[in-house]
mmCIF file of C-alpha atoms in Angstrom:
data_model
loop_
_atom_site.group_PDB
_atom_site.id
_atom_site.type_symbol
_atom_site.label_atom_id
_atom_site.label_comp_id
_atom_site.label_asym_id
_atom_site.label_seq_id
_atom_site.Cartn_x
_atom_site.Cartn_y
_atom_site.Cartn_z
ATOM 1 C CA UNK U 3 13.483 11.589 53.830
ATOM 2 C CA UNK U 4 15.190 9.090 55.347
ATOM 3 C CA UNK U 5 14.894 9.633 58.831
ATOM 4 C CA UNK U 6 10.865 9.260 57.962
ATOM 5 C CA UNK U 7 11.444 6.081 56.596
ATOM 6 C CA UNK U 8 13.391 4.734 59.387
ATOM 7 C CA UNK U 9 10.356 6.298 61.701
ATOM 8 C CA UNK U 10 7.545 4.968 59.397
ATOM 9 C CA UNK U 11 9.228 1.212 59.822
ATOM 10 C CA UNK U 12 9.761 1.511 63.740
ATOM 11 C CA UNK U 13 5.642 2.342 63.743
ATOM 12 C CA UNK U 14 4.715 -0.117 61.185
ATOM 13 C CA UNK U 15 3.371 0.073 57.521
ATOM 14 C CA UNK U 16 1.045 -1.945 55.764
ATOM 15 C CA UNK U 17 0.196 -2.018 52.136
ATOM 16 C CA UNK U 18 -3.706 -1.993 51.450
ATOM 17 C CA UNK U 19 -5.741 -3.119 48.763
ATOM 18 C CA UNK U 20 -9.371 -1.708 48.017
ATOM 19 C CA UNK U 21 -12.002 -3.095 45.195
ATOM 20 C CA UNK U 22 -15.198 -1.662 44.243
ATOM 21 C CA UNK U 23 -16.406 0.870 41.894
ATOM 22 C CA UNK U 24 -15.652 4.134 43.666
ATOM 23 C CA UNK U 25 -12.122 3.812 44.372
ATOM 24 C CA UNK U 26 -11.164 7.271 42.779
ATOM 25 C CA UNK U 27 -13.586 8.722 45.451
ATOM 26 C CA UNK U 28 -11.881 6.420 48.215
ATOM 27 C CA UNK U 29 -8.439 8.192 47.400
ATOM 28 C CA UNK U 30 -9.929 11.709 47.132
ATOM 29 C CA UNK U 31 -11.983 11.124 50.546
ATOM 30 C CA UNK U 32 -8.325 9.967 52.233
ATOM 31 C CA UNK U 33 -6.890 13.212 51.337
ATOM 32 C CA UNK U 34 -10.158 15.287 52.371
ATOM 33 C CA UNK U 35 -9.573 13.601 56.027
ATOM 34 C CA UNK U 36 -5.775 14.360 55.534
ATOM 35 C CA UNK U 37 -5.008 10.413 55.972
ATOM 36 C CA UNK U 38 -1.501 10.209 54.487
ATOM 37 C CA UNK U 39 -1.041 7.557 51.961
ATOM 38 C CA UNK U 40 1.528 6.826 49.463
ATOM 39 C CA UNK U 41 3.219 4.793 46.729
ATOM 40 C CA UNK U 42 -0.627 4.549 45.022
ATOM 41 C CA UNK U 43 -0.495 2.024 42.236
ATOM 42 C CA UNK U 44 -3.813 0.785 39.952
ATOM 43 C CA UNK U 45 -3.501 -2.966 39.566
ATOM 44 C CA UNK U 46 -6.719 -3.291 37.419
ATOM 45 C CA UNK U 47 -9.689 -1.489 36.943
ATOM 46 C CA UNK U 48 -11.451 -1.280 39.917
ATOM 47 C CA UNK U 49 -8.534 -2.290 42.426
ATOM 48 C CA UNK U 50 -6.076 -0.241 44.223
ATOM 49 C CA UNK U 51 -2.850 -0.525 46.459
ATOM 50 C CA UNK U 52 -1.072 1.969 48.495
ATOM 51 C CA UNK U 53 0.667 2.227 51.677
ATOM 52 C CA UNK U 54 -0.649 3.811 55.044
ATOM 53 C CA UNK U 55 0.898 3.986 58.390
ATOM 54 C CA UNK U 56 -0.691 1.214 60.808
ATOM 55 C CA UNK U 57 -2.045 4.029 63.366
ATOM 56 C CA UNK U 58 -4.046 5.708 60.439
ATOM 57 C CA UNK U 59 -5.487 2.360 58.924
ATOM 58 C CA UNK U 60 -8.495 2.455 61.219
ATOM 59 C CA UNK U 61 -9.661 5.847 59.673
ATOM 60 C CA UNK U 62 -10.435 3.872 56.542
ATOM 61 C CA UNK U 63 -13.500 1.717 57.891
ATOM 62 C CA UNK U 64 -15.183 5.001 57.862
ATOM 63 C CA UNK U 65 -14.349 5.708 54.111
ATOM 64 C CA UNK U 66 -14.967 2.233 53.173
ATOM 65 C CA UNK U 67 -18.511 2.367 53.838
ATOM 66 C CA UNK U 68 -19.002 5.142 52.356
ATOM 67 C CA UNK U 69 -17.641 4.056 48.952
ATOM 68 C CA UNK U 70 -18.738 0.368 49.128
ATOM 69 C CA UNK U 71 -15.143 -0.787 48.673
ATOM 70 C CA UNK U 72 -13.714 -3.855 50.091
ATOM 71 C CA UNK U 73 -10.428 -3.073 52.267
ATOM 72 C CA UNK U 74 -7.859 -5.669 52.771
ATOM 73 C CA UNK U 75 -4.387 -6.014 53.825
ATOM 74 C CA UNK U 76 -1.737 -7.376 51.634
ATOM 75 C CA UNK U 77 1.281 -6.855 53.326
ATOM 76 C CA UNK U 78 2.809 -6.037 56.568
ATOM 77 C CA UNK U 79 5.912 -4.043 57.215
ATOM 78 C CA UNK U 80 8.031 -2.750 59.543
ATOM 79 C CA UNK U 81 9.751 -3.605 63.183
ATOM 80 C CA UNK U 82 6.279 -2.975 64.792
ATOM 81 C CA UNK U 83 5.333 -5.959 63.359
ATOM 82 C CA UNK U 84 8.643 -7.936 64.241
ATOM 83 C CA UNK U 85 8.250 -7.029 67.819
ATOM 84 C CA UNK U 86 4.749 -7.961 67.993
ATOM 85 C CA UNK U 87 5.560 -11.595 66.786
ATOM 86 C CA UNK U 88 8.455 -11.850 69.544
ATOM 87 C CA UNK U 89 6.505 -9.892 71.923
ATOM 88 C CA UNK U 90 6.503 -12.394 74.681
ATOM 89 C CA UNK U 91 10.460 -12.138 74.571
ATOM 90 C CA UNK U 92 10.955 -8.885 76.383
ATOM 91 C CA UNK U 93 14.547 -9.160 77.038
ATOM 92 C CA UNK U 94 15.042 -9.123 73.074
ATOM 93 C CA UNK U 95 12.582 -6.547 72.440
ATOM 94 C CA UNK U 96 13.840 -4.410 74.641
ATOM 95 C CA UNK U 97 17.476 -5.096 73.743
ATOM 96 C CA UNK U 98 16.453 -4.393 69.937
ATOM 97 C CA UNK U 99 14.589 -1.107 70.741
ATOM 98 C CA UNK U 100 17.935 0.506 72.774
ATOM 99 C CA UNK U 101 20.057 -0.831 69.776
ATOM 100 C CA UNK U 102 17.600 0.611 67.325
ATOM 101 C CA UNK U 103 17.208 4.358 68.956
ATOM 102 C CA UNK U 104 20.921 4.461 69.891
ATOM 103 C CA UNK U 105 21.701 3.517 65.799
ATOM 104 C CA UNK U 106 19.186 6.063 64.581
ATOM 105 C CA UNK U 107 20.527 8.936 67.258
ATOM 106 C CA UNK U 108 23.733 8.252 65.865
ATOM 107 C CA UNK U 109 23.390 7.435 62.272
ATOM 108 C CA UNK U 110 22.646 11.594 62.403
ATOM 109 C CA UNK U 111 26.280 12.514 63.618
ATOM 110 C CA UNK U 112 29.495 12.743 61.195
ATOM 111 C CA UNK U 113 32.192 9.812 62.428
ATOM 112 C CA UNK U 114 34.198 9.883 59.610
ATOM 113 C CA UNK U 115 35.672 12.542 57.033
ATOM 114 C CA UNK U 116 37.217 10.950 53.606
ATOM 115 C CA UNK U 117 39.091 13.636 51.448
ATOM 116 C CA UNK U 118 39.900 12.632 47.466
ATOM 117 C CA UNK U 119 41.305 14.582 44.715
ATOM 118 C CA UNK U 120 44.190 16.238 46.539
ATOM 119 C CA UNK U 121 47.938 16.271 45.514
ATOM 120 C CA UNK U 122 49.489 18.760 47.132
ATOM 121 C CA UNK U 123 47.250 19.991 49.742
ATOM 122 C CA UNK U 124 47.244 17.760 52.925
ATOM 123 C CA UNK U 125 44.229 15.854 54.164
ATOM 124 C CA UNK U 126 44.691 18.149 57.338
ATOM 125 C CA UNK U 127 44.546 21.296 56.253
ATOM 126 C CA UNK U 128 41.355 20.407 54.050
ATOM 127 C CA UNK U 129 39.813 18.962 57.200
ATOM 128 C CA UNK U 130 41.075 22.086 59.339
ATOM 129 C CA UNK U 131 39.349 24.198 57.036
ATOM 130 C CA UNK U 132 36.209 22.322 57.313
ATOM 131 C CA UNK U 133 36.389 22.362 61.123
ATOM 132 C CA UNK U 134 36.331 25.865 60.720
ATOM 133 C CA UNK U 135 33.637 26.023 58.268
ATOM 134 C CA UNK U 136 31.266 23.602 60.407
ATOM 135 C CA UNK U 137 31.910 20.030 59.582
ATOM 136 C CA UNK U 138 33.778 17.692 61.714
ATOM 137 C CA UNK U 139 33.655 14.404 63.299
ATOM 138 C CA UNK U 140 30.939 14.160 66.096
ATOM 139 C CA UNK U 141 29.042 17.124 64.359
ATOM 140 C CA UNK U 142 25.245 16.475 63.657
ATOM 141 C CA UNK U 143 24.763 16.639 59.805
ATOM 142 C CA UNK U 144 20.995 17.404 60.048
ATOM 143 C CA UNK U 145 21.254 21.043 59.862
ATOM 144 C CA UNK U 146 24.693 21.251 57.599
ATOM 145 C CA UNK U 147 24.328 24.079 54.828
ATOM 146 C CA UNK U 148 26.734 22.301 52.271
ATOM 147 C CA UNK U 149 26.431 25.780 49.861
ATOM 148 C CA UNK U 150 27.640 27.855 52.749
ATOM 149 C CA UNK U 151 30.542 25.019 53.628
ATOM 150 C CA UNK U 152 31.485 25.110 49.920
ATOM 151 C CA UNK U 153 31.529 29.249 49.551
ATOM 152 C CA UNK U 154 33.399 29.481 53.359
ATOM 153 C CA UNK U 155 35.840 26.315 51.647
ATOM 154 C CA UNK U 156 36.868 28.620 48.724
ATOM 155 C CA UNK U 157 37.493 31.443 50.807
ATOM 156 C CA UNK U 158 39.643 29.614 53.624
ATOM 157 C CA UNK U 159 41.565 27.560 51.080
ATOM 158 C CA UNK U 160 42.459 29.553 47.683
ATOM 159 C CA UNK U 161 44.186 26.960 46.608
ATOM 160 C CA UNK U 162 41.411 24.980 45.900
ATOM 161 C CA UNK U 163 39.319 25.610 42.309
ATOM 162 C CA UNK U 164 36.141 23.355 43.084
ATOM 163 C CA UNK U 165 34.960 21.187 46.264
ATOM 164 C CA UNK U 166 31.965 18.832 46.382
ATOM 165 C CA UNK U 167 30.599 17.342 49.572
ATOM 166 C CA UNK U 168 28.559 13.902 49.610
ATOM 167 C CA UNK U 169 26.813 12.458 52.903
ATOM 168 C CA UNK U 170 27.108 8.695 53.130
ATOM 169 C CA UNK U 171 25.653 7.691 55.771
ATOM 170 C CA UNK U 172 27.759 8.567 58.725
ATOM 171 C CA UNK U 173 30.401 9.446 56.552
ATOM 172 C CA UNK U 174 31.211 12.798 54.585
ATOM 173 C CA UNK U 175 33.166 12.223 51.295
ATOM 174 C CA UNK U 176 34.620 15.735 50.626
ATOM 175 C CA UNK U 177 36.280 16.108 46.840
ATOM 176 C CA UNK U 178 38.629 18.514 45.688
ATOM 177 C CA UNK U 179 39.987 19.909 42.358
ATOM 178 C CA UNK U 180 43.334 21.834 43.311
ATOM 179 C CA UNK U 181 44.338 25.238 41.183
ATOM 180 C CA UNK U 182 47.199 23.871 38.733
ATOM 181 C CA UNK U 183 50.675 25.300 41.016
ATOM 182 C CA UNK U 184 53.294 26.223 38.425
ATOM 183 C CA UNK U 185 56.266 24.799 39.236
ATOM 184 C CA UNK U 186 58.942 27.655 39.369
ATOM 185 C CA UNK U 187 61.351 26.048 36.901
ATOM 186 C CA UNK U 188 58.728 25.556 34.617
ATOM 187 C CA UNK U 189 58.220 29.242 34.320
ATOM 188 C CA UNK U 190 61.783 29.146 32.750
ATOM 189 C CA UNK U 191 63.013 32.564 32.963
ATOM 190 C CA UNK U 192 66.552 32.488 34.086
ATOM 191 C CA UNK U 193 67.190 28.620 34.311
ATOM 192 C CA UNK U 194 68.830 27.186 31.202
ATOM 193 C CA UNK U 195 67.394 23.416 30.285
ATOM 194 C CA UNK U 196 65.988 21.541 27.472
ATOM 195 C CA UNK U 197 62.100 20.481 27.272
ATOM 196 C CA UNK U 198 61.674 16.431 27.435
ATOM 197 C CA UNK U 199 58.853 13.869 26.417
ATOM 198 C CA UNK U 200 56.601 13.131 29.626
ATOM 199 C CA UNK U 201 54.794 10.711 27.191
ATOM 200 C CA UNK U 202 55.549 8.501 24.418
ATOM 201 C CA UNK U 203 53.895 8.538 20.568
ATOM 202 C CA UNK U 204 54.104 9.856 17.016
ATOM 203 C CA UNK U 205 55.215 13.682 16.647
ATOM 204 C CA UNK U 206 53.094 15.645 14.876
ATOM 205 C CA UNK U 207 54.167 19.163 15.545
ATOM 206 C CA UNK U 208 57.381 20.709 17.295
ATOM 207 C CA UNK U 209 57.863 24.669 16.930
ATOM 208 C CA UNK U 210 60.832 26.057 19.266
ATOM 209 C CA UNK U 211 60.686 28.919 20.305
ATOM 210 C CA UNK U 212 63.847 29.216 22.365
ATOM 211 C CA UNK U 213 66.328 26.166 21.604
ATOM 212 C CA UNK U 214 66.820 23.665 18.884
ATOM 213 C CA UNK U 215 64.391 20.675 18.160
ATOM 214 C CA UNK U 216 66.121 17.744 18.076
ATOM 215 C CA UNK U 217 62.974 15.701 16.549
ATOM 216 C CA UNK U 218 61.034 16.382 13.394
ATOM 217 C CA UNK U 219 57.029 15.689 12.324
ATOM 218 C CA UNK U 220 56.754 11.821 11.927
ATOM 219 C CA UNK U 221 59.263 10.586 14.282
ATOM 220 C CA UNK U 222 58.795 8.663 17.411
ATOM 221 C CA UNK U 223 59.069 10.466 20.573
ATOM 222 C CA UNK U 224 60.072 8.297 23.755
ATOM 223 C CA UNK U 225 59.368 8.848 26.915
ATOM 224 C CA UNK U 226 62.710 10.758 28.369
ATOM 225 C CA UNK U 227 63.769 11.978 24.805
ATOM 226 C CA UNK U 228 64.534 15.699 24.871
ATOM 227 C CA UNK U 229 62.596 17.248 22.260
ATOM 228 C CA UNK U 230 63.482 20.890 22.196
ATOM 229 C CA UNK U 231 67.333 21.324 23.580
ATOM 230 C CA UNK U 232 68.259 24.244 25.602
ATOM 231 C CA UNK U 233 70.780 25.242 22.978
ATOM 232 C CA UNK U 234 71.517 27.696 19.990
ATOM 233 C CA UNK U 235 73.817 26.451 17.717
ATOM 234 C CA UNK U 236 75.681 28.586 15.416
ATOM 235 C CA UNK U 237 78.676 28.758 12.867
ATOM 236 C CA UNK U 238 80.201 31.622 14.065
ATOM 237 C CA UNK U 239 79.612 31.539 17.637
ATOM 238 C CA UNK U 240 80.488 28.982 20.723
ATOM 239 C CA UNK U 241 76.692 26.993 21.189
ATOM 240 C CA UNK U 242 74.877 29.518 23.967
ATOM 241 C CA UNK U 243 72.713 27.810 26.722
ATOM 242 C CA UNK U 244 69.410 28.526 26.779
ATOM 243 C CA UNK U 245 65.628 28.026 28.646
ATOM 244 C CA UNK U 246 64.114 25.865 26.281
ATOM 245 C CA UNK U 247 60.731 27.203 25.226
ATOM 246 C CA UNK U 248 58.265 25.382 22.490
ATOM 247 C CA UNK U 249 55.084 23.583 21.744
ATOM 248 C CA UNK U 250 55.506 19.810 20.997
ATOM 249 C CA UNK U 251 52.351 17.519 19.964
ATOM 250 C CA UNK U 252 51.926 14.098 19.477
ATOM 251 C CA UNK U 253 49.633 11.388 18.457
ATOM 252 C CA UNK U 254 49.404 9.101 21.474
ATOM 253 C CA UNK U 255 47.320 5.543 21.584
ATOM 254 C CA UNK U 256 44.453 4.832 24.540
ATOM 255 C CA UNK U 257 42.825 1.696 24.713
ATOM 256 C CA UNK U 258 39.323 0.739 25.988
ATOM 257 C CA UNK U 259 38.840 -2.808 26.770
ATOM 258 C CA UNK U 260 36.166 -4.853 28.367
ATOM 259 C CA UNK U 261 34.308 -7.958 27.885
ATOM 260 C CA UNK U 262 30.317 -7.873 27.547
ATOM 261 C CA UNK U 263 28.179 -10.916 27.976
ATOM 262 C CA UNK U 264 25.198 -12.060 25.997
ATOM 263 C CA UNK U 265 23.336 -13.177 28.938
ATOM 264 C CA UNK U 266 23.105 -10.302 31.738
ATOM 265 C CA UNK U 267 21.712 -11.021 35.178
ATOM 266 C CA UNK U 268 20.001 -8.277 36.677
ATOM 267 C CA UNK U 269 18.146 -7.134 39.970
ATOM 268 C CA UNK U 270 14.415 -6.219 39.945
ATOM 269 C CA UNK U 271 13.799 -4.698 43.179
ATOM 270 C CA UNK U 272 10.049 -5.107 44.793
ATOM 271 C CA UNK U 273 10.164 -1.808 46.859
ATOM 272 C CA UNK U 274 10.452 -4.271 49.922
ATOM 273 C CA UNK U 275 12.632 -3.085 52.724
ATOM 274 C CA UNK U 276 13.516 -4.624 56.124
ATOM 275 C CA UNK U 277 15.684 -3.229 58.971
ATOM 276 C CA UNK U 278 17.555 -4.769 61.606
ATOM 277 C CA UNK U 279 20.467 -3.560 64.391
ATOM 278 C CA UNK U 280 23.244 -5.179 65.341
ATOM 279 C CA UNK U 281 26.540 -4.793 67.350
ATOM 280 C CA UNK U 282 30.317 -5.314 66.175
ATOM 281 C CA UNK U 283 33.059 -6.267 68.752
ATOM 282 C CA UNK U 284 36.343 -5.956 67.229
ATOM 283 C CA UNK U 285 35.407 -7.142 63.646
ATOM 284 C CA UNK U 286 32.881 -9.535 64.631
ATOM 285 C CA UNK U 287 29.188 -8.732 63.912
ATOM 286 C CA UNK U 288 26.405 -9.877 66.070
ATOM 287 C CA UNK U 289 23.177 -9.236 63.971
ATOM 288 C CA UNK U 290 19.449 -9.688 64.713
ATOM 289 C CA UNK U 291 18.345 -11.548 61.862
ATOM 290 C CA UNK U 292 14.597 -12.071 60.579
ATOM 291 C CA UNK U 293 15.395 -12.753 57.149
ATOM 292 C CA UNK U 294 13.791 -15.147 55.085
ATOM 293 C CA UNK U 295 16.920 -16.997 53.555
ATOM 294 C CA UNK U 296 15.523 -18.401 50.549
ATOM 295 C CA UNK U 297 15.221 -14.371 49.511
ATOM 296 C CA UNK U 298 17.853 -12.197 48.199
ATOM 297 C CA UNK U 299 18.499 -8.795 49.648
ATOM 298 C CA UNK U 300 21.260 -5.786 49.373
ATOM 299 C CA UNK U 301 22.608 -5.008 52.685
ATOM 300 C CA UNK U 302 23.704 -1.389 53.236
ATOM 301 C CA UNK U 303 24.930 -1.074 56.769
ATOM 302 C CA UNK U 304 25.597 2.202 59.042
ATOM 303 C CA UNK U 305 27.380 2.253 62.102
ATOM 304 C CA UNK U 306 28.615 4.387 64.857
ATOM 305 C CA UNK U 307 31.937 3.510 66.169
ATOM 306 C CA UNK U 308 33.923 3.804 69.457
ATOM 307 C CA UNK U 309 36.368 2.495 71.524
ATOM 308 C CA UNK U 310 35.694 1.093 75.143
ATOM 309 C CA UNK U 311 37.850 -0.800 77.466
ATOM 310 C CA UNK U 312 40.399 -1.363 74.735
ATOM 311 C CA UNK U 313 37.485 -2.831 72.045
ATOM 312 C CA UNK U 314 36.595 -1.431 68.625
ATOM 313 C CA UNK U 315 32.665 -0.996 69.481
ATOM 314 C CA UNK U 316 30.264 0.122 66.871
ATOM 315 C CA UNK U 317 26.230 -0.458 66.620
ATOM 316 C CA UNK U 318 25.097 -1.261 63.149
ATOM 317 C CA UNK U 319 22.109 -0.128 61.662
ATOM 318 C CA UNK U 320 21.403 -2.538 58.569
ATOM 319 C CA UNK U 321 19.168 -2.296 55.577
ATOM 320 C CA UNK U 322 17.956 -4.830 53.384
ATOM 321 C CA UNK U 323 16.613 -4.233 50.075
ATOM 322 C CA UNK U 324 15.039 -7.134 48.610
ATOM 323 C CA UNK U 325 15.057 -8.326 44.974
ATOM 324 C CA UNK U 326 14.731 -10.907 42.599
ATOM 325 C CA UNK U 327 17.110 -11.955 39.613
ATOM 326 C CA UNK U 328 16.357 -12.138 36.034
ATOM 327 C CA UNK U 329 18.068 -12.602 32.664
ATOM 328 C CA UNK U 330 18.177 -9.953 29.802
ATOM 329 C CA UNK U 331 19.836 -11.439 26.744
ATOM 330 C CA UNK U 332 21.469 -8.490 24.643
ATOM 331 C CA UNK U 333 22.392 -9.424 20.828
ATOM 332 C CA UNK U 334 25.559 -8.727 18.831
ATOM 333 C CA UNK U 335 24.675 -5.312 17.837
ATOM 334 C CA UNK U 336 23.266 -4.643 21.277
ATOM 335 C CA UNK U 337 26.512 -5.181 23.064
ATOM 336 C CA UNK U 338 28.582 -2.706 20.362
ATOM 337 C CA UNK U 339 26.398 -0.084 20.816
ATOM 338 C CA UNK U 340 26.854 -0.334 24.570
ATOM 339 C CA UNK U 341 30.839 -0.821 23.686
ATOM 340 C CA UNK U 342 30.702 2.553 21.795
ATOM 341 C CA UNK U 343 28.990 4.475 24.699
ATOM 342 C CA UNK U 344 31.173 3.060 27.511
ATOM 343 C CA UNK U 345 34.268 3.488 25.419
ATOM 344 C CA UNK U 346 32.896 7.489 24.762
ATOM 345 C CA UNK U 347 32.644 8.071 28.609
ATOM 346 C CA UNK U 348 35.938 6.672 29.058
ATOM 347 C CA UNK U 349 37.833 8.633 26.718
ATOM 348 C CA UNK U 350 35.608 11.997 27.544
ATOM 349 C CA UNK U 351 35.630 11.502 31.404
ATOM 350 C CA UNK U 352 39.203 9.767 32.373
ATOM 351 C CA UNK U 353 41.252 10.685 29.323
ATOM 352 C CA UNK U 354 40.596 14.196 27.830
ATOM 353 C CA UNK U 355 40.314 16.040 31.263
ATOM 354 C CA UNK U 356 43.461 14.537 32.244
ATOM 355 C CA UNK U 357 45.972 15.938 29.758
ATOM 356 C CA UNK U 358 47.103 19.091 28.894
ATOM 357 C CA UNK U 359 44.928 19.801 25.580
ATOM 358 C CA UNK U 360 44.217 17.588 23.053
ATOM 359 C CA UNK U 361 41.461 16.220 20.590
ATOM 360 C CA UNK U 362 40.356 12.637 19.309
ATOM 361 C CA UNK U 363 41.865 12.107 15.631
ATOM 362 C CA UNK U 364 40.925 8.188 14.950
ATOM 363 C CA UNK U 365 39.324 5.216 16.647
ATOM 364 C CA UNK U 366 38.985 1.779 15.596
ATOM 365 C CA UNK U 367 37.097 -0.790 17.251
ATOM 366 C CA UNK U 368 38.248 -4.720 17.712
ATOM 367 C CA UNK U 369 35.806 -7.535 18.861
ATOM 368 C CA UNK U 370 36.787 -11.018 19.440
ATOM 369 C CA UNK U 371 33.751 -13.340 20.310
ATOM 370 C CA UNK U 372 33.949 -15.923 23.231
ATOM 371 C CA UNK U 373 31.568 -18.448 23.871
ATOM 372 C CA UNK U 374 29.800 -16.149 26.284
ATOM 373 C CA UNK U 375 30.202 -12.730 24.761
ATOM 374 C CA UNK U 376 32.417 -10.558 23.051
ATOM 375 C CA UNK U 377 35.659 -8.865 24.362
ATOM 376 C CA UNK U 378 35.702 -5.297 22.954
ATOM 377 C CA UNK U 379 39.059 -3.375 22.638
ATOM 378 C CA UNK U 380 38.444 0.199 21.050
ATOM 379 C CA UNK U 381 41.998 2.110 20.319
ATOM 380 C CA UNK U 382 41.625 6.143 20.571
ATOM 381 C CA UNK U 383 44.146 7.854 18.631
ATOM 382 C CA UNK U 384 44.629 11.790 20.702
ATOM 383 C CA UNK U 385 46.315 14.572 19.527
ATOM 384 C CA UNK U 386 48.099 16.218 22.325
ATOM 385 C CA UNK U 387 50.362 18.923 23.587
ATOM 386 C CA UNK U 388 53.278 17.153 25.817
ATOM 387 C CA UNK U 389 56.589 18.139 27.120
ATOM 388 C CA UNK U 390 58.300 19.073 30.444
ATOM 389 C CA UNK U 391 60.836 21.251 31.229
ATOM 390 C CA UNK U 392 64.209 19.868 32.801
ATOM 391 C CA UNK U 393 67.143 22.269 34.299
ATOM 392 C CA UNK U 394 70.445 21.585 32.781
ATOM 393 C CA UNK U 395 72.741 19.586 34.780
ATOM 394 C CA UNK U 396 76.111 21.736 34.638
#
């Protein structure tokens, strides 16, 4: 779909308005005659707007006569009209066309692979497996089947429990989740040692399966404290050093903090998109700019980079999404409700997935009003299992 939009932008698109008593018949006749129109909007009764390729526009005259509708062009979009305005500047137009074609062609290739989420698997291992599965730098991404690649990767890299692949322009973002590797020391079969606290909090449960508990429920455990000592004491025998085993749970606090504002600026996109091309040489950008400086745009840039004669060069394709800004006012109740949702997302998506096991036992919201909004702190108390095995130093 993205390629089709770019192609339409090159050819030229017009926003057409039709007025009359038979606008529905007008639209139906367009479909019957295979005239492609899209973004159809009913402005008021008897007035409809839609978009159509400039090459198809002439076909509307016959239908307009049959339905007695008035046809007018409201807007013109696309590089076709830009080239027409600059038609006397042949070198400019030629350079623009060449850069645009090169940018579009090269934007269908993969020029960067980014790996996230890996800890013990190296980027090189994953990239090598991706190459064997059909994703590598320089590969055309048009016909890549992501499901097949993911299936191949799970077979090729057994240590992956999950993999996701996203195409972001000329970059491929590969997100992975690795299988948990059990440290041989943490298997605790024949190694003497202690279980120590890897987090701080109030102990709610401590059950030693092997060894001696040094803390009780209700006491505070500092990170690094010994929770279960790998020693069994007896009045009749000398202390016996063992592999400490057991379960320890604590209540730990997590705090979500954010400032919210009464007045919030939002972007209202008006579906007006502009494209331009450019070239970057050693971080210096040269872009063909025909934008209205009084308007606001979101800029999305895709580039194809390479090195030539010691210079870092890229052909760039710019997409400008036009928008207006407006202010939305929020009440105190709206802000607190939004804070509750954000806090819930924080604890459920950022905290709970990254702990061994646990559940929320309490939450307290604190608010502080400022001149422009409210600072919100939400304290969550999570009951979670902690402890890691550390070998005893002889």
